[in-house]
Amino acid sequence: MSTLGDQARTQAEDQLEPRVGPLPDGEPHFHPYHHPAAGWGAAKSVTKFLVREGALMDGPRAIMKMNHENGGFDCPGCAWPDDTKGLKLDICENGIKHVTWEMTHKRADRELFARHTVGEMSEWSDFKLEDQGRLTEPMVYDPDTDHYVPITWHDAFELVGRTLRELDDPNQASFYTSGRLGNEATFLYQLMARELGTNNLPDCSNMCHEASGRALQASLGTGKGTVDLKDWDATDALFILGVNVASNAPRMLTALAEAFHRGAQIVHVNPLVEAGATRTIIPHDFLDMATFHSTRTSTMNLQVRVGGDMALLRGMAKAVLEQAKTDPRALDQEFIDRHTQGFQEYRELCEATSWDELERQSGLSRSDILKAARVYTDADRSIVSWCLGVSQHEHGVDTVREIVNLLLLRGNLGREGAGPSPVRGHSNVQGNRTCGIDHRPTEEFLDRLAEVCDIDPPREHGLDTVGTVQAMQRGEIKVFVGMGGNFALAVPDSAYSYEAIRSCDLTVQVSTKLNRSHLVHGKQALILPCLGRTEKDHQRCGDQATSVEDSMSMVHLSEGMRRPASRHLLSEPAVIAGMARAALPDSATPWEWYIEDYDRIRDTMAHVLDGFEDFNRRVRLPLGFRIKQPARELVFLTPSGRAEFSHAPLPDVVPEPGMLALGTMRSHDQWNTTIYSENDRYRGIKNLRTLVFMNEDDMRERGISEFDPVDIVSTARDGTHRSLEGYLAIPYDMPRGCAAGYMPEMNVLVALCDYSRQSDQPIMKHVNVAITPAT
Ligand SMILES: Nc1nc2c(c(=O)[nH]1)N[C@H]1C(S)=C(S)[C@@H](COP(=O)(O)OP(=O)(O)OC[C@H]3O[C@@H](n4cnc5c(=O)[nH]c(N)nc54)[C@H](O)[C@@H]3O)O[C@H]1N2
Ligand SMILES: Nc1nc2c(c(=O)[nH]1)N[C@H]1C(S)=C(S)[C@@H](COP(=O)(O)OP(=O)(O)OC[C@H]3O[C@@H](n4cnc5c(=O)[nH]c(N)nc54)[C@H](O)[C@@H]3O)O[C@H]1N2
Ligand SMILES: [Mo]
């Protein structure tokens, strides 16, 4: 419940709202952005946001506690590792926005739910839903009145427990994780699911980097990147594929600027030249800020066609092999002979692929591909980094494996400054997988879990994200638990997925803010509000910290410091323990005892998880500890015991005549399904999300001018169509045949059946669409 003080603050904020809030009625603007990334534009945007959320006073204090080696909390914004050189302000614009979003003084309390029916709230925008503020107490859906009404924690757990106990088969339940969940909660969550008897553990990774994990596992036997920040500091060449750095991993800008100062080459591969691939003002360099001095973050930009990365990589490999005919140093033959398998076949495949085909599929000229290859062969040490532009494709696994192929040719593995470096999304998505969120767990993991936790885990594989929605459609999933995230909005095929979710008997969302997934619910529904990462987690044995793992396998503690948004909130581990006890009344797992002191959970984890020996001591070291990467030590846990070249055929990614390949992506002012405003500063957009970026010639050919309303119709693999109407066309510097627009709105266009047969990931970066002037 909100206090008087809260109400007063809310009124004060309301008065500020019109000036600094999103401007839904404002005129859409488009003016191409020509300034460096970060700097004062970012500072201004942060200030506006702090004012809007009423956090001008405590926002800055919290920010000083972010990403520090000694204490403080881990920024929930992204998975970029913390600075290792004692940086005092290791922060970015979007991280600050994300933290402040959690710290808002607004409350979505019982009065809000009493005032509005679910039907009414369903009409609100996603921005407006989250803008109601933090959830304050457990709520249950009342179908008679169409309202959410308060429920005690005890009764809420009983409802979950009873419904789970009454299932005919534990596989009728599915337990989703969004990548924010700390490691200790993660471990308890998967333990609960497996003790119940299911491996139905879908997670956001199924839509994100599943392809990267599978590819790295197949090629190297280590399903993660092998490099760390020290390698980034030492490398001669960085290849950055399919990442919008300035918006989605802004702390990488500092690493890029430093690399540029050192004289390293930085090649960006992206259909769009994003702001982070031009110049940046380093935000924590006060001299830079004061003098507007900016540093380049790129030495070459290759505007590949959507899905064309694999052709570029193969072209580079072909060029390396050609160069090696006269210059043997282009290849590291000794490394290839000692550590790899399948080189000869790969060489033949590269030789057999024609330049014509490589140019057509990549959308790049042969001379550009040769230039990129020359950067690669001139560098002693290279790192290839990538994100969703590579992974969210039908051939995401093959493309990541092609990245590894290229790295292997010059022995860019297992030494300083070299290797594969995927940029993960959610701040602990990598830790979730490490700690057991996996619908396809290994036998070794299950054996260890069985032995240490004395349970009998199911051996049959479970459902992932797409599989869960499909099973809901078939009526096979009755209970859905969302541990964070916004499942309904994040998954593809919105209309069909909503229908599927509504068919469940019970949906449970453990959340911090109101979102679409609370309104698209099962016949019974619960909202269980939890502590955020910035908040104090007080348990019987004292204040608790949880651990997280970043993109570069560093595990460290995160401890909240703020007063919880409401005294009724529980921590995520406590919510899980409450559900587990209610569902498994006779369980021998000491759920309540674990919650008193998270060290106890960590002690158990130390016995189950590889690389977590002595967990409690090592996680308290100043920067935490790094999980060992066998491939980094040139130990390959593959069938051959060597790093394996892959030999996949080049996919055909050129759209059919009249069609375009549309990628769905984030704006600068959003965090996945959380929309901060309708602006996308670095792409020059104001007050508009219902847009589609197109190549100017593609527009002209269709008789479309800037800001013309258009209809977008997608064609799925099964021949069905989906559409969005009245989107506004924006001419943008991008290759012909490509188009782009924002997620999650464009999930309407992504068919559920259009998932990659290699990774099972929805194909969110290559939707086949026709775009025509609006009818
Ligand atoms: N502020 C902020 N930070 C975030 C997030 C957020 O929403 N907001 N989300 C987090 C999460 S979960 C994730 S997974 C990451 C996502 O980080 P990104 O991967 O940067 O996410 P997207 O916005 O989807 O942008 C993908 C980029 O790929 C490019 N692209 C599209 N198709 C292709 C292609 O075929 N080839 C290549 N080479 N490029 C292509 C697009 O132009 C765009 O620049 O960011 C994380 N960090
Ligand atoms: N078309 C299209 N769709 C996509 C993508 C795309 O590129 N294109 N990207 C995909 C990717 S990469 C991802 S990772 C998914 C993201 O999918 P999700 O992870 O499911 O979604 P988020 O938007 O990150 O979740 C936001 C919600 O998390 C809750 N939350 C925030 N902090 C906390 C916390 O500390 N604890 C708890 N319990 N809850 C919290 C809040 O209620 C908030 O509303 O979306 C995917 N969907
Ligand atoms: Mo993600």
mmCIF file of C-alpha atoms in Angstrom, residues 58-73 87-91 96 99 286 561:
data_model
loop_
_atom_site.group_PDB
_atom_site.id
_atom_site.type_symbol
_atom_site.label_atom_id
_atom_site.label_comp_id
_atom_site.label_asym_id
_atom_site.label_seq_id
_atom_site.Cartn_x
_atom_site.Cartn_y
_atom_site.Cartn_z
ATOM 1 C CA ASP A 58 18.754 8.670 -4.394
ATOM 2 C CA GLY A 59 19.367 7.784 -8.048
ATOM 3 C CA PRO A 60 22.890 9.204 -8.131
ATOM 4 C CA ARG A 61 23.705 7.621 -4.760
ATOM 5 C CA ALA A 62 22.668 4.204 -6.014
ATOM 6 C CA ILE A 63 24.597 4.705 -9.225
ATOM 7 C CA MET A 64 27.788 5.225 -7.229
ATOM 8 C CA LYS A 65 27.250 1.728 -5.833
ATOM 9 C CA MET A 66 26.932 0.025 -9.212
ATOM 10 C CA ASN A 67 29.437 -2.471 -10.605
ATOM 11 C CA HIS A 68 32.026 -2.006 -7.880
ATOM 12 C CA GLU A 69 34.609 -4.571 -7.035
ATOM 13 C CA ASN A 70 33.896 -4.265 -3.310
ATOM 14 C CA GLY A 71 30.216 -4.457 -2.470
ATOM 15 C CA GLY A 72 27.322 -2.738 -4.210
ATOM 16 C CA PHE A 73 25.003 -4.262 -6.752
ATOM 17 C CA LEU A 87 37.099 2.605 -12.504
ATOM 18 C CA LYS A 88 34.966 4.602 -10.047
ATOM 19 C CA LEU A 89 32.008 5.143 -12.372
ATOM 20 C CA ASP A 90 31.642 2.012 -14.472
ATOM 21 C CA ILE A 91 28.205 2.982 -15.742
ATOM 22 C CA ILE A 96 21.327 4.208 -15.102
ATOM 23 C CA VAL A 99 18.360 0.984 -12.314
ATOM 24 C CA PHE A 286 35.626 14.089 -17.497
ATOM 25 C CA MET A 561 21.275 -1.390 -0.495
#
